[in-house]
mmCIF file of C-alpha atoms in Angstrom:
data_model
loop_
_atom_site.group_PDB
_atom_site.id
_atom_site.type_symbol
_atom_site.label_atom_id
_atom_site.label_comp_id
_atom_site.label_asym_id
_atom_site.label_seq_id
_atom_site.Cartn_x
_atom_site.Cartn_y
_atom_site.Cartn_z
ATOM 1 C CA MET A 1 6.458 41.728 60.616
ATOM 2 C CA LEU A 2 4.977 42.713 63.993
ATOM 3 C CA LYS A 3 1.482 41.906 62.751
ATOM 4 C CA LYS A 4 2.602 38.467 61.549
ATOM 5 C CA SER A 5 4.417 37.699 64.795
ATOM 6 C CA LEU A 6 1.382 38.731 66.806
ATOM 7 C CA LEU A 7 -0.793 36.489 64.637
ATOM 8 C CA LEU A 8 1.414 33.501 65.400
ATOM 9 C CA LEU A 9 1.492 34.249 69.130
ATOM 10 C CA ILE A 10 -2.302 34.384 69.169
ATOM 11 C CA ALA A 11 -2.405 31.068 67.287
ATOM 12 C CA LEU A 12 -0.081 29.425 69.797
ATOM 13 C CA ALA A 13 -2.263 30.611 72.659
ATOM 14 C CA ILE A 14 -5.567 29.351 71.279
ATOM 15 C CA VAL A 15 -4.674 26.188 69.345
ATOM 16 C CA PRO A 16 -6.424 23.703 71.691
ATOM 17 C CA ALA A 17 -9.798 25.411 71.332
ATOM 18 C CA LEU A 18 -9.749 25.861 67.584
ATOM 19 C CA ALA A 19 -8.683 22.610 65.935
ATOM 20 C CA ALA A 20 -11.130 19.803 65.137
ATOM 21 C CA GLU A 21 -8.955 16.810 64.174
ATOM 22 C CA THR A 22 -10.414 13.731 62.483
ATOM 23 C CA ASP A 23 -8.612 10.582 61.365
ATOM 24 C CA VAL A 24 -9.996 9.222 58.086
ATOM 25 C CA TRP A 25 -9.299 6.541 55.490
ATOM 26 C CA ILE A 26 -9.152 7.640 51.860
ATOM 27 C CA GLU A 27 -9.541 5.279 48.912
ATOM 28 C CA SER A 28 -6.641 5.378 46.452
ATOM 29 C CA ARG A 29 -5.381 2.729 44.044
ATOM 30 C CA GLY A 30 -7.846 0.243 45.494
ATOM 31 C CA ILE A 31 -6.394 0.544 49.008
ATOM 32 C CA GLN A 32 -7.183 2.728 52.030
ATOM 33 C CA VAL A 33 -4.801 5.575 52.847
ATOM 34 C CA PRO A 34 -4.699 6.778 56.482
ATOM 35 C CA ALA A 35 -5.032 10.540 56.801
ATOM 36 C CA THR A 36 -5.839 13.263 59.302
ATOM 37 C CA LEU A 37 -8.138 16.175 58.494
ATOM 38 C CA VAL A 38 -7.938 19.270 60.703
ATOM 39 C CA MET A 39 -10.672 21.879 60.373
ATOM 40 C CA PRO A 40 -10.646 25.307 62.034
ATOM 41 C CA ASP A 41 -13.552 26.528 64.123
ATOM 42 C CA VAL A 42 -15.025 29.182 61.839
ATOM 43 C CA VAL A 43 -18.330 30.971 61.373
ATOM 44 C CA PRO A 44 -20.924 28.568 59.880
ATOM 45 C CA GLY A 45 -21.200 29.036 56.136
ATOM 46 C CA VAL A 46 -17.706 30.532 55.815
ATOM 47 C CA ALA A 47 -15.345 28.325 53.775
ATOM 48 C CA SER A 48 -11.775 27.743 54.946
ATOM 49 C CA PRO A 49 -8.609 27.550 52.849
ATOM 50 C CA LEU A 50 -6.976 24.119 52.839
ATOM 51 C CA VAL A 51 -3.350 22.925 52.821
ATOM 52 C CA VAL A 52 -2.164 19.395 51.939
ATOM 53 C CA LEU A 53 0.882 18.269 53.985
ATOM 54 C CA VAL A 54 3.272 15.684 52.459
ATOM 55 C CA HIS A 55 5.876 13.979 54.656
ATOM 56 C CA GLY A 56 9.402 12.899 53.751
ATOM 57 C CA HIS A 57 10.966 9.552 52.776
ATOM 58 C CA GLY A 58 10.194 7.020 55.496
ATOM 59 C CA GLY A 59 8.457 9.662 57.616
ATOM 60 C CA THR A 60 4.849 9.803 58.787
ATOM 61 C CA ARG A 61 1.953 12.214 58.658
ATOM 62 C CA GLN A 62 2.980 13.451 62.107
ATOM 63 C CA GLU A 63 6.667 14.072 61.196
ATOM 64 C CA ASN A 64 7.638 13.621 64.842
ATOM 65 C CA GLY A 65 5.076 16.242 65.853
ATOM 66 C CA ALA A 66 6.068 18.864 63.275
ATOM 67 C CA PHE A 67 3.016 18.342 61.043
ATOM 68 C CA THR A 68 0.759 17.909 64.056
ATOM 69 C CA GLU A 69 1.824 21.275 65.423
ATOM 70 C CA LEU A 70 1.723 22.933 62.013
ATOM 71 C CA ALA A 71 -1.829 21.706 61.421
ATOM 72 C CA SER A 72 -2.929 23.151 64.751
ATOM 73 C CA LEU A 73 -1.256 26.487 64.040
ATOM 74 C CA LEU A 74 -2.872 26.665 60.617
ATOM 75 C CA ALA A 75 -6.276 25.868 62.112
ATOM 76 C CA ALA A 76 -5.799 28.613 64.684
ATOM 77 C CA VAL A 77 -5.534 31.220 61.924
ATOM 78 C CA GLY A 78 -8.456 29.736 59.962
ATOM 79 C CA ILE A 79 -6.758 27.313 57.562
ATOM 80 C CA ALA A 80 -7.734 23.646 57.278
ATOM 81 C CA SER A 81 -5.208 20.934 56.494
ATOM 82 C CA ILE A 82 -5.003 17.281 55.578
ATOM 83 C CA ARG A 83 -2.007 14.969 55.864
ATOM 84 C CA MET A 84 -1.610 11.339 54.856
ATOM 85 C CA ASP A 85 0.708 8.402 55.534
ATOM 86 C CA LEU A 86 2.368 7.409 52.278
ATOM 87 C CA PRO A 87 2.836 3.687 51.421
ATOM 88 C CA GLY A 88 4.652 1.694 54.089
ATOM 89 C CA CYS A 89 4.774 4.643 56.492
ATOM 90 C CA GLY A 90 2.998 5.362 59.757
ATOM 91 C CA ASP A 91 -0.403 3.678 59.822
ATOM 92 C CA SER A 92 -0.231 2.549 56.199
ATOM 93 C CA THR A 93 -1.312 -1.064 55.729
ATOM 94 C CA GLU A 94 1.026 -1.531 52.750
ATOM 95 C CA PRO A 95 4.617 -2.778 52.830
ATOM 96 C CA PHE A 96 7.384 -0.261 52.154
ATOM 97 C CA THR A 97 8.005 -1.959 48.801
ATOM 98 C CA GLN A 98 4.960 0.011 47.586
ATOM 99 C CA ASN A 99 6.655 3.290 48.460
ATOM 100 C CA ASN A 100 7.353 4.745 45.024
ATOM 101 C CA MET A 101 6.527 8.055 43.378
ATOM 102 C CA THR A 102 3.810 6.612 41.144
ATOM 103 C CA ASN A 103 1.837 5.392 44.156
ATOM 104 C CA MET A 104 2.643 8.404 46.322
ATOM 105 C CA LEU A 105 1.546 10.930 43.706
ATOM 106 C CA GLN A 106 -1.740 9.052 43.271
ATOM 107 C CA ASP A 107 -2.274 9.082 47.036
ATOM 108 C CA ILE A 108 -1.604 12.823 47.205
ATOM 109 C CA ASP A 109 -4.137 13.413 44.421
ATOM 110 C CA ALA A 110 -6.707 11.167 46.134
ATOM 111 C CA THR A 111 -6.180 13.025 49.408
ATOM 112 C CA PHE A 112 -6.594 16.342 47.613
ATOM 113 C CA ASP A 113 -9.826 15.147 45.956
ATOM 114 C CA PHE A 114 -11.183 13.914 49.293
ATOM 115 C CA ALA A 115 -10.335 17.139 51.097
ATOM 116 C CA VAL A 116 -11.838 19.541 48.566
ATOM 117 C CA ALA A 117 -15.049 17.486 48.568
ATOM 118 C CA GLN A 118 -15.550 18.040 52.315
ATOM 119 C CA PRO A 119 -17.999 20.705 53.502
ATOM 120 C CA GLY A 120 -16.384 23.845 54.814
ATOM 121 C CA GLY A 121 -13.435 23.920 52.417
ATOM 122 C CA ASP A 122 -12.713 26.694 49.928
ATOM 123 C CA LYS A 123 -11.779 25.174 46.555
ATOM 124 C CA GLY A 124 -10.340 28.488 45.410
ATOM 125 C CA ARG A 125 -7.790 28.816 48.217
ATOM 126 C CA LEU A 126 -5.618 25.711 48.277
ATOM 127 C CA GLY A 127 -2.009 25.105 49.254
ATOM 128 C CA ILE A 128 0.482 22.273 49.621
ATOM 129 C CA LEU A 129 3.581 21.721 51.738
ATOM 130 C CA GLY A 130 6.209 19.056 51.128
ATOM 131 C CA TYR A 131 9.142 18.152 53.382
ATOM 132 C CA SER A 132 12.332 16.610 51.940
ATOM 133 C CA MET A 133 11.166 13.828 49.553
ATOM 134 C CA GLY A 134 7.695 15.227 50.161
ATOM 135 C CA GLY A 135 9.018 18.468 48.688
ATOM 136 C CA ARG A 136 9.963 16.604 45.517
ATOM 137 C CA LEU A 137 6.475 15.111 45.388
ATOM 138 C CA ALA A 138 4.917 18.544 45.900
ATOM 139 C CA MET A 139 6.991 19.963 43.034
ATOM 140 C CA LEU A 140 5.751 17.206 40.745
ATOM 141 C CA THR A 141 2.159 17.628 41.975
ATOM 142 C CA VAL A 142 1.701 21.376 41.515
ATOM 143 C CA ALA A 143 2.977 21.378 37.937
ATOM 144 C CA ASP A 144 -0.215 19.714 36.751
ATOM 145 C CA GLU A 145 -2.732 20.908 39.350
ATOM 146 C CA PRO A 146 -3.484 24.618 38.880
ATOM 147 C CA ALA A 147 -5.750 24.691 41.946
ATOM 148 C CA TYR A 148 -2.736 25.052 44.263
ATOM 149 C CA ARG A 149 -2.389 28.763 44.911
ATOM 150 C CA ALA A 150 0.480 28.466 47.430
ATOM 151 C CA THR A 151 3.298 25.938 47.773
ATOM 152 C CA VAL A 152 5.864 25.611 50.569
ATOM 153 C CA LEU A 153 8.883 23.327 50.223
ATOM 154 C CA TRP A 154 10.930 22.362 53.273
ATOM 155 C CA ALA A 155 14.422 21.175 52.266
ATOM 156 C CA PRO A 156 13.200 19.679 48.972
ATOM 157 C CA VAL A 157 14.976 16.817 47.183
ATOM 158 C CA ALA A 158 14.903 18.889 44.022
ATOM 159 C CA LEU A 159 17.550 17.786 41.529
ATOM 160 C CA GLU A 160 16.535 15.728 38.501
ATOM 161 C CA GLY A 161 16.765 11.942 38.509
ATOM 162 C CA SER A 162 18.682 9.917 41.097
ATOM 163 C CA VAL A 163 21.585 12.352 41.635
ATOM 164 C CA PRO A 164 20.177 13.977 44.802
ATOM 165 C CA MET A 165 19.899 10.574 46.509
ATOM 166 C CA PHE A 166 23.500 9.432 45.968
ATOM 167 C CA ASP A 167 24.734 10.730 49.325
ATOM 168 C CA TYR A 168 21.710 9.260 51.121
ATOM 169 C CA PHE A 169 22.647 5.792 49.841
ATOM 170 C CA GLY A 170 26.364 6.238 50.489
ATOM 171 C CA GLY A 171 27.599 7.590 47.166
ATOM 172 C CA ARG A 172 27.011 6.869 43.482
ATOM 173 C CA GLU A 173 28.618 3.418 43.469
ATOM 174 C CA GLN A 174 26.717 2.293 46.552
ATOM 175 C CA TYR A 175 23.479 3.703 45.143
ATOM 176 C CA GLU A 176 23.975 1.801 41.895
ATOM 177 C CA ALA A 177 24.773 -1.436 43.739
ATOM 178 C CA ILE A 178 21.631 -1.118 45.891
ATOM 179 C CA ARG A 179 19.494 -0.227 42.864
ATOM 180 C CA ASP A 180 20.865 -3.148 40.831
ATOM 181 C CA GLU A 181 20.093 -5.561 43.662
ATOM 182 C CA ALA A 182 16.520 -4.254 43.796
ATOM 183 C CA LEU A 183 16.177 -4.651 40.037
ATOM 184 C CA GLN A 184 17.481 -8.208 40.245
ATOM 185 C CA HIS A 185 15.412 -9.391 43.210
ATOM 186 C CA GLY A 186 12.402 -7.060 43.105
ATOM 187 C CA SER A 187 13.416 -5.254 46.296
ATOM 188 C CA VAL A 188 16.392 -4.599 48.535
ATOM 189 C CA VAL A 189 16.873 -4.106 52.284
ATOM 190 C CA PHE A 190 18.468 -0.751 53.074
ATOM 191 C CA THR A 191 19.323 0.828 56.421
ATOM 192 C CA THR A 192 18.996 4.607 56.337
ATOM 193 C CA PRO A 193 21.600 6.984 57.820
ATOM 194 C CA TRP A 194 19.239 7.260 60.821
ATOM 195 C CA GLY A 195 19.084 3.485 61.417
ATOM 196 C CA GLN A 196 15.670 2.823 59.869
ATOM 197 C CA GLU A 197 15.485 -0.454 57.927
ATOM 198 C CA GLN A 198 13.542 -0.205 54.677
ATOM 199 C CA GLN A 199 12.572 -2.851 52.099
ATOM 200 C CA ILE A 200 12.740 -0.722 48.955
ATOM 201 C CA GLY A 201 11.032 -1.947 45.791
ATOM 202 C CA GLU A 202 12.566 -1.748 42.335
ATOM 203 C CA LYS A 203 9.940 0.767 41.151
ATOM 204 C CA PHE A 204 11.200 3.308 43.685
ATOM 205 C CA PHE A 205 14.460 3.514 41.752
ATOM 206 C CA ASP A 206 12.793 3.527 38.333
ATOM 207 C CA ASP A 207 10.473 6.377 39.325
ATOM 208 C CA LEU A 208 13.303 8.292 40.973
ATOM 209 C CA GLU A 209 15.509 8.165 37.903
ATOM 210 C CA ARG A 210 12.698 9.254 35.589
ATOM 211 C CA SER A 211 11.458 12.154 37.737
ATOM 212 C CA GLU A 212 12.170 15.785 36.811
ATOM 213 C CA PRO A 213 11.022 18.027 39.678
ATOM 214 C CA LEU A 214 12.882 21.135 38.457
ATOM 215 C CA GLU A 215 11.176 20.887 35.086
ATOM 216 C CA ALA A 216 7.881 20.452 36.918
ATOM 217 C CA ILE A 217 8.251 23.461 39.227
ATOM 218 C CA ALA A 218 9.124 25.590 36.189
ATOM 219 C CA ARG A 219 5.514 25.087 35.024
ATOM 220 C CA TYR A 220 3.926 26.032 38.358
ATOM 221 C CA ARG A 221 2.024 29.341 38.263
ATOM 222 C CA GLY A 222 1.123 29.828 41.907
ATOM 223 C CA ASN A 223 3.155 31.284 44.779
ATOM 224 C CA LEU A 224 6.213 29.495 46.145
ATOM 225 C CA LEU A 225 8.236 29.569 49.368
ATOM 226 C CA VAL A 226 11.326 27.376 49.742
ATOM 227 C CA VAL A 227 12.765 26.950 53.265
ATOM 228 C CA HIS A 228 16.157 25.290 53.673
ATOM 229 C CA GLY A 229 18.754 24.929 56.383
ATOM 230 C CA ALA A 230 22.208 26.320 55.596
ATOM 231 C CA ALA A 231 23.801 23.396 57.473
ATOM 232 C CA ASP A 232 21.636 20.643 55.938
ATOM 233 C CA GLU A 233 23.894 17.597 55.444
ATOM 234 C CA ALA A 234 21.172 15.307 54.083
ATOM 235 C CA VAL A 235 19.824 17.558 51.320
ATOM 236 C CA HIS A 236 22.310 20.288 50.443
ATOM 237 C CA VAL A 237 21.006 23.843 50.607
ATOM 238 C CA ASP A 238 21.805 24.279 46.906
ATOM 239 C CA GLN A 239 18.823 22.047 46.138
ATOM 240 C CA GLY A 240 16.569 24.622 47.761
ATOM 241 C CA ARG A 241 18.230 27.330 45.715
ATOM 242 C CA PHE A 242 17.779 25.348 42.504
ATOM 243 C CA ALA A 243 14.099 24.773 43.262
ATOM 244 C CA SER A 244 13.527 28.473 43.861
ATOM 245 C CA HIS A 245 15.474 29.573 40.766
ATOM 246 C CA ALA A 246 13.744 27.007 38.548
ATOM 247 C CA ALA A 247 10.290 28.393 39.378
ATOM 248 C CA LEU A 248 10.181 30.547 36.256
ATOM 249 C CA SER A 249 6.390 30.743 35.845
ATOM 250 C CA THR A 250 5.356 31.416 39.443
ATOM 251 C CA ALA A 251 3.383 34.449 40.515
ATOM 252 C CA SER A 252 6.036 34.861 43.236
ATOM 253 C CA ALA A 253 8.963 32.808 44.523
ATOM 254 C CA GLU A 254 10.773 33.278 47.849
ATOM 255 C CA LEU A 255 13.789 31.500 49.310
ATOM 256 C CA LYS A 256 14.395 31.425 53.067
ATOM 257 C CA ILE A 257 17.739 29.981 54.161
ATOM 258 C CA ILE A 258 18.048 29.451 57.908
ATOM 259 C CA SER A 259 21.558 29.875 59.245
ATOM 260 C CA GLY A 260 22.871 26.897 61.211
ATOM 261 C CA ALA A 261 19.774 24.751 60.577
ATOM 262 C CA GLY A 262 20.093 21.079 59.654
ATOM 263 C CA HIS A 263 17.715 18.861 57.728
ATOM 264 C CA GLY A 264 15.599 18.160 60.804
ATOM 265 C CA PHE A 265 14.736 21.846 61.407
ATOM 266 C CA GLY A 266 14.623 21.066 65.119
ATOM 267 C CA PHE A 267 11.701 18.667 64.648
ATOM 268 C CA PHE A 268 13.688 15.680 65.886
ATOM 269 C CA GLY A 269 15.293 17.198 68.977
ATOM 270 C CA GLY A 270 17.270 20.354 69.678
ATOM 271 C CA GLU A 271 17.119 23.646 67.779
ATOM 272 C CA PRO A 272 13.845 24.924 69.303
ATOM 273 C CA ASP A 273 14.447 28.364 67.799
ATOM 274 C CA VAL A 274 14.822 26.863 64.322
ATOM 275 C CA ARG A 275 11.646 24.822 64.791
ATOM 276 C CA ALA A 276 9.724 27.942 65.789
ATOM 277 C CA GLU A 277 11.160 29.943 62.889
ATOM 278 C CA VAL A 278 10.232 27.326 60.285
ATOM 279 C CA LEU A 279 6.707 26.869 61.630
ATOM 280 C CA GLY A 280 6.190 30.604 62.024
ATOM 281 C CA ALA A 281 7.397 31.433 58.519
ATOM 282 C CA THR A 282 5.206 28.683 57.065
ATOM 283 C CA VAL A 283 2.036 29.755 58.853
ATOM 284 C CA ASP A 284 2.696 33.398 57.966
ATOM 285 C CA TYR A 285 3.192 32.512 54.318
ATOM 286 C CA PHE A 286 0.036 30.437 53.976
ATOM 287 C CA ALA A 287 -1.935 33.086 55.868
ATOM 288 C CA THR A 288 -0.663 35.797 53.508
ATOM 289 C CA GLN A 289 -1.370 33.797 50.356
ATOM 290 C CA LEU A 290 -4.628 32.084 51.298
ATOM 291 C CA LEU A 291 -6.417 34.473 53.666
ATOM 292 C CA ALA A 292 -5.913 37.660 51.661
ATOM 293 C CA ASP A 293 -9.351 37.452 50.016
#
């Protein structure tokens, strides 16, 4: 534990000198996906492990600074990363009506393909992190991509079908009313619990109801860490437990529940200790799994 803590302290001290950050556009589905590639400063000829970062529903590739800081910390210990804006989010040129799992999974795969094709990356040491809805996407992604050696899920939306989103939309009846309006008109305007207005397309609901992330994570054979806040009111901590317990084929599966932590993990104000704990545990985990050989 002391060695890991020291590693993180060193990373925090030297981040500015070690991260080379480049904004890029990646072709996917005939459109251009905005992404940020961060490469560590390593010895020439030495390949770096790489982690793909996937943001949550309506988030961005910065996640209010959380992914920006995580990318820098990973680079400081010698791990590259790439993060993208999913449809209708951040710098995406698409409307939010294109934000559905079919499109998002294709964009994640395109980002992965782009990243592993870059010089300096190690194709044998790859990881992925997903936050909230991004965690659901990561669960679906790793089931069919054996290259991912390590997966970290932050507060994943893990239950099958639409059930885990009922509370987000105001309960089952409200969810069904919003979904039916989208099916009737092609899309529906929805204001999130945090005041963000979204024009959600009908395919979002169709994909959601067909998705089976627990079945997917059961097929994953790499290493898994699930981090969840005990006081998460947006995605109940039991979803993190279910994701961890469903990972029946993994080489290893760990569950870290943080007492008193909410869904934001301190990334959106307050809880600086929680923020540091989540980032520290994540960097330590990827370092252990991807830098061991």
